[in-house]
Structures are given as C-alpha cells and as structure tokens.
Amino acid sequence: MSGDDEGKAKVTPWEVRGAVDYDELVTRFGTSRLEGPVKDRLIKLAGEDHWMLRRGIFYSHRDLGTILDRQAKGLPWALYTGRGPSGHTHLGHIMPWIFNRWLQERFKVKMYFQLTDDEKFLFMPDLTLEDTNRFARENALDFIALGFKPGDTRIVIDTEYARTMYRLALRAAKRITFSTARAVFGFTNENNIGQIWFTSMQSAPAFLPSFLEGKEVPTLIPAAIDQDAHFRVARDVAPGLGYPKPALLHCKLLPSLLGGDKMSASDPQSSIYTTDPPKVVRKKLMNSFTGGRVSVEEQRRLGADPSICPVFWYQHYLFETDDAKLAEIERRCRSGELLCGEHKLQVLEQVQKWLAAHQAARERARDHVEDYIMKE
Ligand code: TYM
C-alpha cells in the first residue's frame, strides 16, 4: 500500500498530491474514525473539549482506546511526535503541535519530540547534514515556544542521540524487509539506501520510553495523517521487539494559501512560516486564493464559498476557536456580506497577533533549548 493507489490522492510522508479525501484515507490506511464512545472518553478524561476535536480536525486514530484504558487505570504512557528539519516551521506543522501541547497539559505525560536531521539529509538533495542539524535547533525553538516544559519534554535529534537511537532502530530494521518498505513507501531502484533504512529511525522513539524506563510505557503519536505509513510499520514490528504497539491520532492537513492541498515546503508562498516578518505575512495573505467571485457585484449577489477558501480555513483550523464566531463568519461569507478583502484583513490581524507572541517566545527559547535536547 504505497499511498498512491490508482486515481486517488497520493499521501505519503514525503509527498501529498491530488485532492485528499480524508474519509477514503481511513479506509485505505485501515485506521479508525475518531468518533463515538472513544472520542467522548478522550474528552471526558481530558476534562475539557478542544476545537480540533469538535471540528473533526483530529479525525482518525489507531488504538486510542488502549491509551485511554491506561490513563483511567493510572498506568504510564507517553506522547511522541516530530519534525523533519528541512527548513523553518510553517503553520501546518504548528497545528498538530498545539494539540500535542494540550494533551500533555491535560494528561501530565512526558513528550518525546524527534527531529529527523538524518531523514532530511537523506531526502533533500541540496541539504547538508550541517543544514538539517541547524534547522533542527530552529524547529525546536518553535516547539518549545508553544509551552512544552523541560521537565517533561525530551527532544531527540537523531544524529546527536545516535547511540541509543541506533540500537533501537537496528532492532526494528532487522524485522523490516525491503519488500515491506517498498510496498508501504513506494520505493524504487533510484532511492538511496539511507532512505530505505530511515523508517526504522522514525519507529525508534515509539519504543524509547519503554526502553529507557525498563517497563511498558506505550506511546500515543498525534500527527497529520501523512505520517501514518511509518507507524504501520512500527506497529507491525513492536510485538517482535517486546514493546507495546504505538497508538496514533491523525489530523487533517492545513491547506495551501494558494488553494488545493497541503502546504508545500517547496513553494514558500503556499504557507506562512513562524519566522516570516509581518510584511511577508501580509503579502502572502493578501495574495491568497479565496472562495470569492470574480467581481464585488457578483459576490454580493451570489456569496462566496468558504469550503474552498484558505482564508476561512485558517480560522477554522487555527485562528478562530470560538464556534459561534466562526459560524457567523461562514454565514457572512456565504451571504455575500463579507467580502474577501475585508476577510483577509481580519485574518491577517489574527495571524500577526499570534505570530508576534510566538516569535517573542521563540527567541526566549534560544537560551533554554539545550535543556530539552537528550544527551547520551
Ligand atoms: P514534517 O516535518 O513533514 O511535519 C511535522 C509535523 O507536521 C505535520 N504536518 C502538517 N500538519 C498539518 N497541516 C500540514 N499542512 C502539515 N504538514 C506537515 C506532520 O504530519 C508532522 O506531524 N518524518 C517527520 C518527522 C517525524 C515525525 C515523527 C512526525 C519524526 N517522528 C513522529 C510525526 C510523528 C516529518 O518529516 O514531519
């Protein structure tokens, strides 16, 4: 299952192409919809709801129930998520991290954050190991800026925590055949052998808490659905290694400002980066695609279509957490009352306000980043 079945959107950890049908991915990847009793139980145990749950942004899972059972019994578990440091962080990456921070805060569990400088070196032809290692530290600042605390947050930079990671990854790699890697990721003869090995490195932190603590500490991995393939493999090898299978929570992808699919690191105009200065943010948002009509007259008469509008999606996913306010914005878009220019300025103000606070927190994190990074 290489994520690019005939005629369907391609969704792999390295490429998202085509119109993504999230319901179809649940079937194709064999995950479970996050709904009904398991979702209610998550909210109940967390003690509050979250807009990413209410709006179905986190919409799919694997084995969440086993983590919730442990939580209810007071047994340990840990969070694990990550970033491939190929450049600066954009708002799409931030989205699942905000949810991770909420989970950590509600459940008071440890968070393991992997920075795969090895992965991005192997997959990005123009990046050196020095580049990806430098971006790893830059990306770590964004993670820390969201409020993760040093006592319960461990950052793993693959090339720096290599002694431990290598031993865990080796044990996983011994159980993953080339034929599995090729079927899951769609590798061809042109892929370098580091790329083929890499999934064993992304599996390793799923087992790290159990390895370090010498007892069963399963992980819950909240991430966008594009990363699922790695963890299908990790779940398959877990029993053979004597570790619990990791559980997953999947979110949808924050769309591109240019319309269409996932934000793309290869086109900086498609996304807002946490390091973008206000002028650049303004330009990107004002140039954004919208669900508007060709003329003001037509829009007043026919209304706009928020369901295809990245400006509206930014509020839906991140910047308007009040459901009543969001519904009113949607109504005004559809009725033609709210024009795209005015709407863009409204979202711009929300984004700039969030970014100013985040950028300040990000700079403060520079003095503490080393406290989070795991050392041998
Ligand atoms: P990376 O750097 O591509 O993405 C980091 C995290 O952001 C999610 N993501 C998005 N979420 C919403 N909207 C988007 N447009 C968007 N683009 C990316 C990804 O799903 C991911 O959660 N190989 C990984 C790094 C990694 C990792 C992990 C990720 C290592 N271990 C464990 C998740 C969980 C990578 O390159 O992610």
mmCIF file of C-alpha atoms and ligand atoms in Angstrom:
data_model
loop_
_atom_site.group_PDB
_atom_site.id
_atom_site.type_symbol
_atom_site.label_atom_id
_atom_site.label_comp_id
_atom_site.label_asym_id
_atom_site.label_seq_id
_atom_site.Cartn_x
_atom_site.Cartn_y
_atom_site.Cartn_z
ATOM 1 C CA MET A 1 0.000 0.000 0.000
ATOM 2 C CA SER A 2 2.159 2.904 -1.195
ATOM 3 C CA GLY A 3 -0.340 5.692 -0.617
ATOM 4 C CA ASP A 4 -0.827 6.350 -4.312
ATOM 5 C CA ASP A 5 -3.415 3.794 -5.343
ATOM 6 C CA GLU A 6 -4.651 4.367 -8.863
ATOM 7 C CA GLY A 7 -6.767 7.509 -9.298
ATOM 8 C CA LYS A 8 -6.548 8.525 -5.649
ATOM 9 C CA ALA A 9 -4.637 11.327 -3.929
ATOM 10 C CA LYS A 10 -1.047 10.447 -3.110
ATOM 11 C CA VAL A 11 -0.447 10.749 0.626
ATOM 12 C CA THR A 12 2.970 9.621 1.846
ATOM 13 C CA PRO A 13 5.309 11.097 4.464
ATOM 14 C CA TRP A 14 7.202 12.812 1.632
ATOM 15 C CA GLU A 15 4.531 13.829 -0.813
ATOM 16 C CA VAL A 16 0.877 14.861 -0.764
ATOM 17 C CA ARG A 17 -0.600 15.217 -4.238
ATOM 18 C CA GLY A 18 -4.171 15.355 -5.555
ATOM 19 C CA ALA A 19 -7.435 16.152 -3.805
ATOM 20 C CA VAL A 20 -7.262 14.429 -0.431
ATOM 21 C CA ASP A 21 -10.412 12.598 0.615
ATOM 22 C CA TYR A 22 -9.896 12.088 4.349
ATOM 23 C CA ASP A 23 -12.658 9.511 4.697
ATOM 24 C CA GLU A 24 -11.171 7.464 1.898
ATOM 25 C CA LEU A 25 -7.782 7.509 3.693
ATOM 26 C CA VAL A 26 -9.364 5.923 6.760
ATOM 27 C CA THR A 27 -10.394 3.010 4.565
ATOM 28 C CA ARG A 28 -7.203 2.900 2.519
ATOM 29 C CA PHE A 29 -4.875 3.029 5.550
ATOM 30 C CA GLY A 30 -7.144 0.896 7.744
ATOM 31 C CA THR A 31 -7.431 3.388 10.618
ATOM 32 C CA SER A 32 -10.496 4.064 12.789
ATOM 33 C CA ARG A 33 -12.612 7.179 12.726
ATOM 34 C CA LEU A 34 -12.290 9.295 15.863
ATOM 35 C CA GLU A 35 -15.935 9.419 16.859
ATOM 36 C CA GLY A 36 -18.488 7.977 19.277
ATOM 37 C CA PRO A 37 -17.520 6.486 22.668
ATOM 38 C CA VAL A 38 -13.715 6.665 22.196
ATOM 39 C CA LYS A 39 -13.864 10.371 21.375
ATOM 40 C CA ASP A 40 -16.272 11.044 24.249
ATOM 41 C CA ARG A 41 -13.940 9.189 26.604
ATOM 42 C CA LEU A 42 -10.923 11.223 25.453
ATOM 43 C CA ILE A 43 -12.799 14.465 26.163
ATOM 44 C CA LYS A 44 -14.064 13.185 29.494
ATOM 45 C CA LEU A 45 -10.635 12.058 30.692
ATOM 46 C CA ALA A 46 -9.060 15.298 29.437
ATOM 47 C CA GLY A 47 -11.643 17.244 31.417
ATOM 48 C CA GLU A 48 -12.439 19.545 28.500
ATOM 49 C CA ASP A 49 -13.124 19.637 24.786
ATOM 50 C CA HIS A 50 -10.746 21.046 22.147
ATOM 51 C CA TRP A 51 -11.691 22.776 18.915
ATOM 52 C CA MET A 52 -9.574 20.349 16.895
ATOM 53 C CA LEU A 53 -11.751 17.523 18.244
ATOM 54 C CA ARG A 54 -15.075 19.355 17.965
ATOM 55 C CA ARG A 55 -14.365 20.289 14.349
ATOM 56 C CA GLY A 56 -13.084 16.881 13.340
ATOM 57 C CA ILE A 57 -9.592 18.246 12.570
ATOM 58 C CA PHE A 58 -8.183 15.326 14.570
ATOM 59 C CA TYR A 59 -10.418 12.795 12.945
ATOM 60 C CA SER A 60 -8.820 9.332 12.913
ATOM 61 C CA HIS A 61 -6.865 7.064 15.262
ATOM 62 C CA ARG A 62 -5.285 3.690 15.882
ATOM 63 C CA ASP A 63 -5.781 2.057 19.277
ATOM 64 C CA LEU A 64 -6.550 5.264 21.181
ATOM 65 C CA GLY A 65 -8.754 3.145 23.450
ATOM 66 C CA THR A 66 -5.760 1.254 24.890
ATOM 67 C CA ILE A 67 -4.102 4.532 25.892
ATOM 68 C CA LEU A 68 -7.335 5.762 27.474
ATOM 69 C CA ASP A 69 -7.659 2.476 29.385
ATOM 70 C CA ARG A 70 -4.177 3.031 30.793
ATOM 71 C CA GLN A 71 -4.987 6.610 31.672
ATOM 72 C CA ALA A 72 -8.132 5.504 33.515
ATOM 73 C CA LYS A 73 -6.088 2.906 35.459
ATOM 74 C CA GLY A 74 -3.280 5.331 36.271
ATOM 75 C CA LEU A 75 -0.745 3.380 34.168
ATOM 76 C CA PRO A 76 2.067 5.253 32.401
ATOM 77 C CA TRP A 77 2.106 6.234 28.716
ATOM 78 C CA ALA A 78 3.922 8.944 26.780
ATOM 79 C CA LEU A 79 3.408 11.268 23.836
ATOM 80 C CA TYR A 80 5.673 11.146 20.787
ATOM 81 C CA THR A 81 5.697 13.460 17.782
ATOM 82 C CA GLY A 82 8.283 15.054 15.491
ATOM 83 C CA ARG A 83 9.516 17.231 12.693
ATOM 84 C CA GLY A 84 11.760 16.709 9.687
ATOM 85 C CA PRO A 85 14.047 19.759 9.774
ATOM 86 C CA SER A 86 14.214 20.688 6.095
ATOM 87 C CA GLY A 87 13.660 24.412 6.743
ATOM 88 C CA HIS A 88 11.788 26.699 9.072
ATOM 89 C CA THR A 89 8.493 25.726 10.699
ATOM 90 C CA HIS A 90 5.218 26.658 8.993
ATOM 91 C CA LEU A 91 1.746 26.959 10.463
ATOM 92 C CA GLY A 92 0.818 23.480 9.184
ATOM 93 C CA HIS A 93 3.498 21.926 11.408
ATOM 94 C CA ILE A 94 2.351 24.044 14.336
ATOM 95 C CA MET A 95 -1.206 22.722 14.114
ATOM 96 C CA PRO A 96 -0.673 19.173 15.470
ATOM 97 C CA TRP A 97 1.878 20.519 17.976
ATOM 98 C CA ILE A 98 -0.747 22.797 19.543
ATOM 99 C CA PHE A 99 -2.895 19.729 20.051
ATOM 100 C CA ASN A 100 0.060 17.769 21.440
ATOM 101 C CA ARG A 101 0.700 20.544 23.941
ATOM 102 C CA TRP A 102 -2.938 20.426 25.022
ATOM 103 C CA LEU A 103 -2.740 16.649 25.507
ATOM 104 C CA GLN A 104 0.446 16.957 27.534
ATOM 105 C CA GLU A 105 -1.053 19.646 29.700
ATOM 106 C CA ARG A 106 -4.301 17.736 30.291
ATOM 107 C CA PHE A 107 -2.711 14.318 30.950
ATOM 108 C CA LYS A 108 0.609 15.396 32.517
ATOM 109 C CA VAL A 109 2.633 12.901 30.493
ATOM 110 C CA LYS A 110 6.127 13.000 29.010
ATOM 111 C CA MET A 111 6.579 14.165 25.431
ATOM 112 C CA TYR A 112 9.301 12.806 23.144
ATOM 113 C CA PHE A 113 9.920 15.098 20.157
ATOM 114 C CA GLN A 114 12.046 13.683 17.349
ATOM 115 C CA LEU A 115 13.983 15.925 14.957
ATOM 116 C CA THR A 116 14.997 13.808 11.977
ATOM 117 C CA ASP A 117 18.036 15.683 10.685
ATOM 118 C CA ASP A 118 19.176 12.359 9.184
ATOM 119 C CA GLU A 119 15.901 11.999 7.218
ATOM 120 C CA LYS A 120 16.037 15.431 5.666
ATOM 121 C CA PHE A 121 19.703 14.993 4.783
ATOM 122 C CA LEU A 122 18.835 11.747 3.006
ATOM 123 C CA PHE A 123 15.731 13.015 1.226
ATOM 124 C CA MET A 124 16.657 16.593 0.268
ATOM 125 C CA PRO A 125 19.344 16.586 -2.436
ATOM 126 C CA ASP A 126 20.574 20.117 -1.657
ATOM 127 C CA LEU A 127 20.782 19.969 2.129
ATOM 128 C CA THR A 128 23.938 19.085 4.044
ATOM 129 C CA LEU A 129 23.939 17.456 7.469
ATOM 130 C CA GLU A 130 25.027 20.796 8.898
ATOM 131 C CA ASP A 131 21.956 22.462 7.330
ATOM 132 C CA THR A 132 19.475 19.938 8.691
ATOM 133 C CA ASN A 133 21.095 19.949 12.120
ATOM 134 C CA ARG A 134 20.878 23.759 12.242
ATOM 135 C CA PHE A 135 17.203 23.652 11.209
ATOM 136 C CA ALA A 136 16.587 21.025 13.893
ATOM 137 C CA ARG A 137 17.535 23.559 16.557
ATOM 138 C CA GLU A 138 15.467 26.274 14.847
ATOM 139 C CA ASN A 139 12.418 23.974 14.705
ATOM 140 C CA ALA A 140 12.966 23.028 18.364
ATOM 141 C CA LEU A 141 12.509 26.714 19.271
ATOM 142 C CA ASP A 142 9.012 26.662 17.762
ATOM 143 C CA PHE A 143 8.102 23.538 19.670
ATOM 144 C CA ILE A 144 9.356 24.936 22.974
ATOM 145 C CA ALA A 145 7.640 28.285 22.299
ATOM 146 C CA LEU A 146 4.265 26.508 22.386
ATOM 147 C CA GLY A 147 4.723 25.925 26.111
ATOM 148 C CA PHE A 148 6.294 22.470 26.395
ATOM 149 C CA LYS A 149 8.186 22.381 29.699
ATOM 150 C CA PRO A 150 11.762 20.997 30.010
ATOM 151 C CA GLY A 151 10.994 18.562 32.883
ATOM 152 C CA ASP A 152 8.528 16.523 30.859
ATOM 153 C CA THR A 153 9.694 17.196 27.291
ATOM 154 C CA ARG A 154 12.633 15.393 25.689
ATOM 155 C CA ILE A 155 13.902 16.414 22.290
ATOM 156 C CA VAL A 156 15.702 13.752 20.270
ATOM 157 C CA ILE A 157 17.947 14.965 17.451
ATOM 158 C CA ASP A 158 18.699 11.784 15.523
ATOM 159 C CA THR A 159 22.383 12.386 14.735
ATOM 160 C CA GLU A 160 23.060 13.552 18.311
ATOM 161 C CA TYR A 161 21.212 10.892 20.283
ATOM 162 C CA ALA A 162 22.567 8.357 17.872
ATOM 163 C CA ARG A 163 23.999 5.776 20.240
ATOM 164 C CA THR A 164 20.621 4.983 21.793
ATOM 165 C CA MET A 165 18.604 5.577 18.627
ATOM 166 C CA TYR A 166 20.861 3.371 16.542
ATOM 167 C CA ARG A 167 20.443 0.413 18.852
ATOM 168 C CA LEU A 168 16.647 0.697 18.833
ATOM 169 C CA ALA A 169 16.481 1.369 15.092
ATOM 170 C CA LEU A 170 18.721 -1.631 14.350
ATOM 171 C CA ARG A 171 16.393 -3.939 16.191
ATOM 172 C CA ALA A 172 13.444 -2.573 14.213
ATOM 173 C CA ALA A 173 15.363 -2.672 10.903
ATOM 174 C CA LYS A 174 16.159 -6.369 11.322
ATOM 175 C CA ARG A 175 12.418 -7.064 11.203
ATOM 176 C CA ILE A 176 11.541 -4.857 8.216
ATOM 177 C CA THR A 177 12.153 -6.421 4.825
ATOM 178 C CA PHE A 178 12.921 -4.411 1.692
ATOM 179 C CA SER A 179 9.749 -5.784 0.229
ATOM 180 C CA THR A 180 7.678 -4.275 3.092
ATOM 181 C CA ALA A 181 9.428 -0.896 2.821
ATOM 182 C CA ARG A 182 8.864 -0.842 -0.929
ATOM 183 C CA ALA A 183 5.194 -1.773 -0.602
ATOM 184 C CA VAL A 184 4.494 0.751 2.153
ATOM 185 C CA PHE A 185 6.502 3.721 0.844
ATOM 186 C CA GLY A 186 6.653 3.045 -2.886
ATOM 187 C CA PHE A 187 10.474 2.990 -3.079
ATOM 188 C CA THR A 188 12.121 2.296 -6.426
ATOM 189 C CA ASN A 189 15.645 1.348 -7.527
ATOM 190 C CA GLU A 190 16.514 5.052 -7.579
ATOM 191 C CA ASN A 191 16.048 5.577 -3.823
ATOM 192 C CA ASN A 192 19.279 5.702 -1.858
ATOM 193 C CA ILE A 193 19.710 3.002 0.777
ATOM 194 C CA GLY A 194 19.587 5.538 3.616
ATOM 195 C CA GLN A 195 16.036 6.392 2.617
ATOM 196 C CA ILE A 196 15.059 2.748 2.726
ATOM 197 C CA TRP A 197 16.543 2.355 6.230
ATOM 198 C CA PHE A 198 15.087 5.586 7.557
ATOM 199 C CA THR A 199 11.684 4.315 8.726
ATOM 200 C CA SER A 200 13.458 2.300 11.407
ATOM 201 C CA MET A 201 14.737 5.614 12.868
ATOM 202 C CA GLN A 202 11.232 7.075 12.952
ATOM 203 C CA SER A 203 9.982 3.897 14.651
ATOM 204 C CA ALA A 204 12.626 4.059 17.378
ATOM 205 C CA PRO A 205 11.112 6.814 19.595
ATOM 206 C CA ALA A 206 7.838 4.874 19.678
ATOM 207 C CA PHE A 207 9.737 2.352 21.814
ATOM 208 C CA LEU A 208 12.121 4.762 23.560
ATOM 209 C CA PRO A 209 10.060 5.388 26.731
ATOM 210 C CA SER A 210 9.754 1.613 27.349
ATOM 211 C CA PHE A 211 13.454 1.146 26.579
ATOM 212 C CA LEU A 212 14.570 3.957 28.909
ATOM 213 C CA GLU A 213 12.265 3.098 31.776
ATOM 214 C CA GLY A 214 12.647 -0.672 31.523
ATOM 215 C CA LYS A 215 8.883 -1.241 31.660
ATOM 216 C CA GLU A 216 5.860 -0.928 29.403
ATOM 217 C CA VAL A 217 5.301 2.740 28.510
ATOM 218 C CA PRO A 218 3.299 2.808 25.267
ATOM 219 C CA THR A 219 3.335 5.928 23.125
ATOM 220 C CA LEU A 220 0.499 7.920 21.600
ATOM 221 C CA ILE A 221 1.580 9.684 18.394
ATOM 222 C CA PRO A 222 -0.536 12.695 17.359
ATOM 223 C CA ALA A 223 0.461 13.829 13.850
ATOM 224 C CA ALA A 224 -1.081 14.613 10.484
ATOM 225 C CA ILE A 225 -2.275 11.570 8.538
ATOM 226 C CA ASP A 226 0.676 11.862 6.094
ATOM 227 C CA GLN A 227 2.985 10.247 8.688
ATOM 228 C CA ASP A 228 0.841 7.158 9.221
ATOM 229 C CA ALA A 229 2.875 4.838 6.971
ATOM 230 C CA HIS A 230 5.899 4.868 9.302
ATOM 231 C CA PHE A 231 3.757 3.776 12.196
ATOM 232 C CA ARG A 232 2.004 0.993 10.332
ATOM 233 C CA VAL A 233 5.485 -0.485 10.071
ATOM 234 C CA ALA A 234 6.361 0.353 13.705
ATOM 235 C CA ARG A 235 3.162 -1.321 14.916
ATOM 236 C CA ASP A 236 3.959 -4.440 12.926
ATOM 237 C CA VAL A 237 7.429 -4.868 14.404
ATOM 238 C CA ALA A 238 6.552 -3.885 18.002
ATOM 239 C CA PRO A 239 5.466 -7.318 19.308
ATOM 240 C CA GLY A 240 8.635 -8.956 17.936
ATOM 241 C CA LEU A 241 10.708 -6.386 19.831
ATOM 242 C CA GLY A 242 8.742 -6.939 23.028
ATOM 243 C CA TYR A 243 7.290 -3.416 23.063
ATOM 244 C CA PRO A 244 3.667 -2.245 23.015
ATOM 245 C CA LYS A 245 2.329 -1.066 19.655
ATOM 246 C CA PRO A 246 2.217 2.725 19.427
ATOM 247 C CA ALA A 247 -1.247 4.304 19.235
ATOM 248 C CA LEU A 248 -1.979 7.160 16.844
ATOM 249 C CA LEU A 249 -4.133 10.235 16.490
ATOM 250 C CA HIS A 250 -4.357 11.669 12.983
ATOM 251 C CA CYS A 251 -5.235 15.189 11.880
ATOM 252 C CA LYS A 252 -6.059 16.659 8.504
ATOM 253 C CA LEU A 253 -3.606 18.899 6.675
ATOM 254 C CA LEU A 254 -3.756 22.680 6.862
ATOM 255 C CA PRO A 255 -4.278 23.621 3.217
ATOM 256 C CA SER A 256 -2.104 25.768 0.996
ATOM 257 C CA LEU A 257 -2.734 29.516 0.756
ATOM 258 C CA LEU A 258 -2.663 29.020 -2.990
ATOM 259 C CA GLY A 259 -5.705 26.725 -2.832
ATOM 260 C CA GLY A 260 -5.712 22.951 -3.055
ATOM 261 C CA ASP A 261 -3.736 20.530 -0.979
ATOM 262 C CA LYS A 262 -1.227 20.504 1.811
ATOM 263 C CA MET A 263 1.080 23.477 2.217
ATOM 264 C CA SER A 264 4.231 22.773 0.351
ATOM 265 C CA ALA A 265 7.719 23.421 1.665
ATOM 266 C CA SER A 266 8.884 23.716 -1.939
ATOM 267 C CA ASP A 267 6.673 26.792 -2.523
ATOM 268 C CA PRO A 268 7.156 29.296 0.310
ATOM 269 C CA GLN A 269 4.165 31.327 -0.910
ATOM 270 C CA SER A 270 1.850 28.439 -0.013
ATOM 271 C CA SER A 271 2.429 28.757 3.722
ATOM 272 C CA ILE A 272 3.245 31.198 6.494
ATOM 273 C CA TYR A 273 6.454 30.427 8.357
ATOM 274 C CA THR A 274 6.930 31.259 12.037
ATOM 275 C CA THR A 275 10.000 33.281 11.047
ATOM 276 C CA ASP A 276 8.214 35.390 8.388
ATOM 277 C CA PRO A 277 8.365 39.130 9.121
ATOM 278 C CA PRO A 278 4.988 40.992 9.237
ATOM 279 C CA LYS A 279 5.440 42.426 5.730
ATOM 280 C CA VAL A 280 5.915 38.973 4.198
ATOM 281 C CA VAL A 281 2.931 37.579 6.098
ATOM 282 C CA ARG A 282 0.795 40.428 4.837
ATOM 283 C CA LYS A 283 1.845 39.830 1.251
ATOM 284 C CA LYS A 284 1.195 36.094 1.427
ATOM 285 C CA LEU A 285 -2.243 36.501 2.958
ATOM 286 C CA MET A 286 -3.317 39.321 0.681
ATOM 287 C CA ASN A 287 -2.244 37.228 -2.347
ATOM 288 C CA SER A 288 -4.048 34.152 -1.055
ATOM 289 C CA PHE A 289 -6.551 32.227 -3.115
ATOM 290 C CA THR A 290 -10.138 32.619 -1.809
ATOM 291 C CA GLY A 291 -13.608 31.230 -2.394
ATOM 292 C CA GLY A 292 -14.724 34.617 -3.724
ATOM 293 C CA ARG A 293 -16.353 35.607 -7.014
ATOM 294 C CA VAL A 294 -14.859 37.447 -9.949
ATOM 295 C CA SER A 295 -16.465 40.795 -9.065
ATOM 296 C CA VAL A 296 -17.775 42.540 -5.956
ATOM 297 C CA GLU A 297 -21.179 42.811 -7.578
ATOM 298 C CA GLU A 298 -21.345 39.063 -8.206
ATOM 299 C CA GLN A 299 -20.122 38.266 -4.718
ATOM 300 C CA ARG A 300 -22.755 40.496 -3.082
ATOM 301 C CA ARG A 301 -25.372 38.734 -5.185
ATOM 302 C CA LEU A 302 -24.193 35.091 -5.032
ATOM 303 C CA GLY A 303 -21.986 34.987 -1.925
ATOM 304 C CA ALA A 304 -18.588 33.277 -1.597
ATOM 305 C CA ASP A 305 -17.712 29.628 -0.980
ATOM 306 C CA PRO A 306 -15.809 29.216 2.330
ATOM 307 C CA SER A 307 -15.472 25.461 1.754
ATOM 308 C CA ILE A 308 -12.714 26.078 -0.812
ATOM 309 C CA CYS A 309 -11.209 29.165 0.855
ATOM 310 C CA PRO A 310 -7.807 29.007 2.623
ATOM 311 C CA VAL A 311 -8.556 32.309 4.384
ATOM 312 C CA PHE A 312 -11.598 30.741 6.030
ATOM 313 C CA TRP A 313 -9.718 27.506 6.681
ATOM 314 C CA TYR A 314 -7.021 29.366 8.618
ATOM 315 C CA GLN A 315 -9.728 30.416 11.047
ATOM 316 C CA HIS A 316 -11.408 27.009 11.053
ATOM 317 C CA TYR A 317 -8.149 25.158 11.784
ATOM 318 C CA LEU A 318 -6.274 27.643 13.934
ATOM 319 C CA PHE A 319 -7.269 31.233 14.446
ATOM 320 C CA GLU A 320 -10.967 31.334 15.358
ATOM 321 C CA THR A 321 -11.503 28.894 18.182
ATOM 322 C CA ASP A 322 -14.955 30.270 19.088
ATOM 323 C CA ASP A 323 -17.522 28.147 17.213
ATOM 324 C CA ALA A 324 -20.270 30.783 17.298
ATOM 325 C CA LYS A 325 -17.956 33.418 15.822
ATOM 326 C CA LEU A 326 -16.761 31.017 13.128
ATOM 327 C CA ALA A 327 -20.342 30.131 12.178
ATOM 328 C CA GLU A 328 -21.184 33.837 11.871
ATOM 329 C CA ILE A 329 -18.147 34.409 9.630
ATOM 330 C CA GLU A 330 -19.209 31.490 7.446
ATOM 331 C CA ARG A 331 -22.745 32.852 7.220
ATOM 332 C CA ARG A 332 -21.460 36.305 6.218
ATOM 333 C CA CYS A 333 -19.169 34.755 3.548
ATOM 334 C CA ARG A 334 -21.968 32.711 2.056
ATOM 335 C CA SER A 335 -24.453 35.583 2.056
ATOM 336 C CA GLY A 336 -22.057 37.961 0.299
ATOM 337 C CA GLU A 337 -21.964 40.352 3.270
ATOM 338 C CA LEU A 338 -18.279 39.712 3.956
ATOM 339 C CA LEU A 339 -16.004 40.448 1.015
ATOM 340 C CA CYS A 340 -12.657 38.694 0.627
ATOM 341 C CA GLY A 341 -10.526 41.835 1.066
ATOM 342 C CA GLU A 342 -12.105 42.610 4.419
ATOM 343 C CA HIS A 343 -11.939 38.965 5.466
ATOM 344 C CA LYS A 344 -8.239 38.769 4.612
ATOM 345 C CA LEU A 345 -7.538 41.840 6.766
ATOM 346 C CA GLN A 346 -9.437 40.248 9.658
ATOM 347 C CA VAL A 347 -7.414 37.020 9.422
ATOM 348 C CA LEU A 348 -4.189 38.972 8.896
ATOM 349 C CA GLU A 349 -4.726 40.718 12.220
ATOM 350 C CA GLN A 350 -5.306 37.370 13.982
ATOM 351 C CA VAL A 351 -2.229 35.803 12.388
ATOM 352 C CA GLN A 352 0.011 38.803 13.119
ATOM 353 C CA LYS A 353 -1.068 38.888 16.747
ATOM 354 C CA TRP A 354 -0.377 35.177 17.199
ATOM 355 C CA LEU A 355 2.948 35.401 15.353
ATOM 356 C CA ALA A 356 4.226 38.380 17.345
ATOM 357 C CA ALA A 357 3.697 36.485 20.614
ATOM 358 C CA HIS A 358 5.114 33.259 19.154
ATOM 359 C CA GLN A 359 8.211 34.965 17.766
ATOM 360 C CA ALA A 360 8.944 36.533 21.155
ATOM 361 C CA ALA A 361 8.529 33.144 22.901
ATOM 362 C CA ARG A 362 10.695 31.552 20.219
ATOM 363 C CA GLU A 363 13.551 33.974 20.927
ATOM 364 C CA ARG A 364 13.270 33.368 24.663
ATOM 365 C CA ALA A 365 13.515 29.619 23.990
ATOM 366 C CA ARG A 366 17.014 30.102 22.492
ATOM 367 C CA ASP A 367 18.515 30.309 25.979
ATOM 368 C CA HIS A 368 16.935 27.023 27.095
ATOM 369 C CA VAL A 369 16.904 24.789 24.034
ATOM 370 C CA GLU A 370 19.873 22.705 25.220
ATOM 371 C CA ASP A 371 17.976 21.801 28.425
ATOM 372 C CA TYR A 372 15.475 19.877 26.294
ATOM 373 C CA ILE A 373 17.844 18.018 23.991
ATOM 374 C CA MET A 374 18.559 14.435 25.009
ATOM 375 C CA LYS A 375 22.210 13.627 25.586
ATOM 376 C CA GLU A 376 23.766 10.182 25.813
HETATM 377 P P1 TYM B 1 7.242 17.042 8.883
HETATM 378 O O1 TYM B 1 8.368 17.915 9.278
HETATM 379 O O2 TYM B 1 6.894 16.889 7.454
HETATM 380 O O3 TYM B 1 5.940 17.532 9.639
HETATM 381 C C1 TYM B 1 5.925 17.799 11.036
HETATM 382 C C2 TYM B 1 4.525 17.558 11.573
HETATM 383 O O4 TYM B 1 3.605 18.410 10.898
HETATM 384 C C3 TYM B 1 2.608 17.654 10.245
HETATM 385 N N1 TYM B 1 2.274 18.411 9.032
HETATM 386 C C4 TYM B 1 1.118 19.072 8.911
HETATM 387 N N2 TYM B 1 0.055 19.149 9.717
HETATM 388 C C5 TYM B 1 -0.989 19.878 9.295
HETATM 389 N N3 TYM B 1 -1.001 20.538 8.114
HETATM 390 C C6 TYM B 1 0.037 20.496 7.258
HETATM 391 N N4 TYM B 1 -0.012 21.165 6.117
HETATM 392 C C7 TYM B 1 1.173 19.735 7.656
HETATM 393 N N5 TYM B 1 2.375 19.447 7.085
HETATM 394 C C8 TYM B 1 3.030 18.649 7.946
HETATM 395 C C9 TYM B 1 3.208 16.289 10.025
HETATM 396 O O5 TYM B 1 2.236 15.288 9.932
HETATM 397 C C10 TYM B 1 4.027 16.139 11.282
HETATM 398 O O6 TYM B 1 3.203 15.741 12.365
HETATM 399 N N6 TYM B 1 9.291 12.478 9.306
HETATM 400 C C11 TYM B 1 8.573 13.519 10.023
HETATM 401 C C12 TYM B 1 9.217 13.873 11.349
HETATM 402 C C13 TYM B 1 8.821 12.946 12.447
HETATM 403 C C14 TYM B 1 7.528 12.766 12.984
HETATM 404 C C15 TYM B 1 7.654 11.784 13.999
HETATM 405 C C16 TYM B 1 6.311 13.365 12.687
HETATM 406 C C17 TYM B 1 9.650 12.097 13.127
HETATM 407 N N7 TYM B 1 8.959 11.413 14.049
HETATM 408 C C18 TYM B 1 6.540 11.390 14.730
HETATM 409 C C19 TYM B 1 5.201 12.963 13.426
HETATM 410 C C20 TYM B 1 5.317 11.984 14.434
HETATM 411 C C21 TYM B 1 8.446 14.748 9.145
HETATM 412 O O7 TYM B 1 9.206 14.967 8.242
HETATM 413 O O8 TYM B 1 7.448 15.604 9.557
#
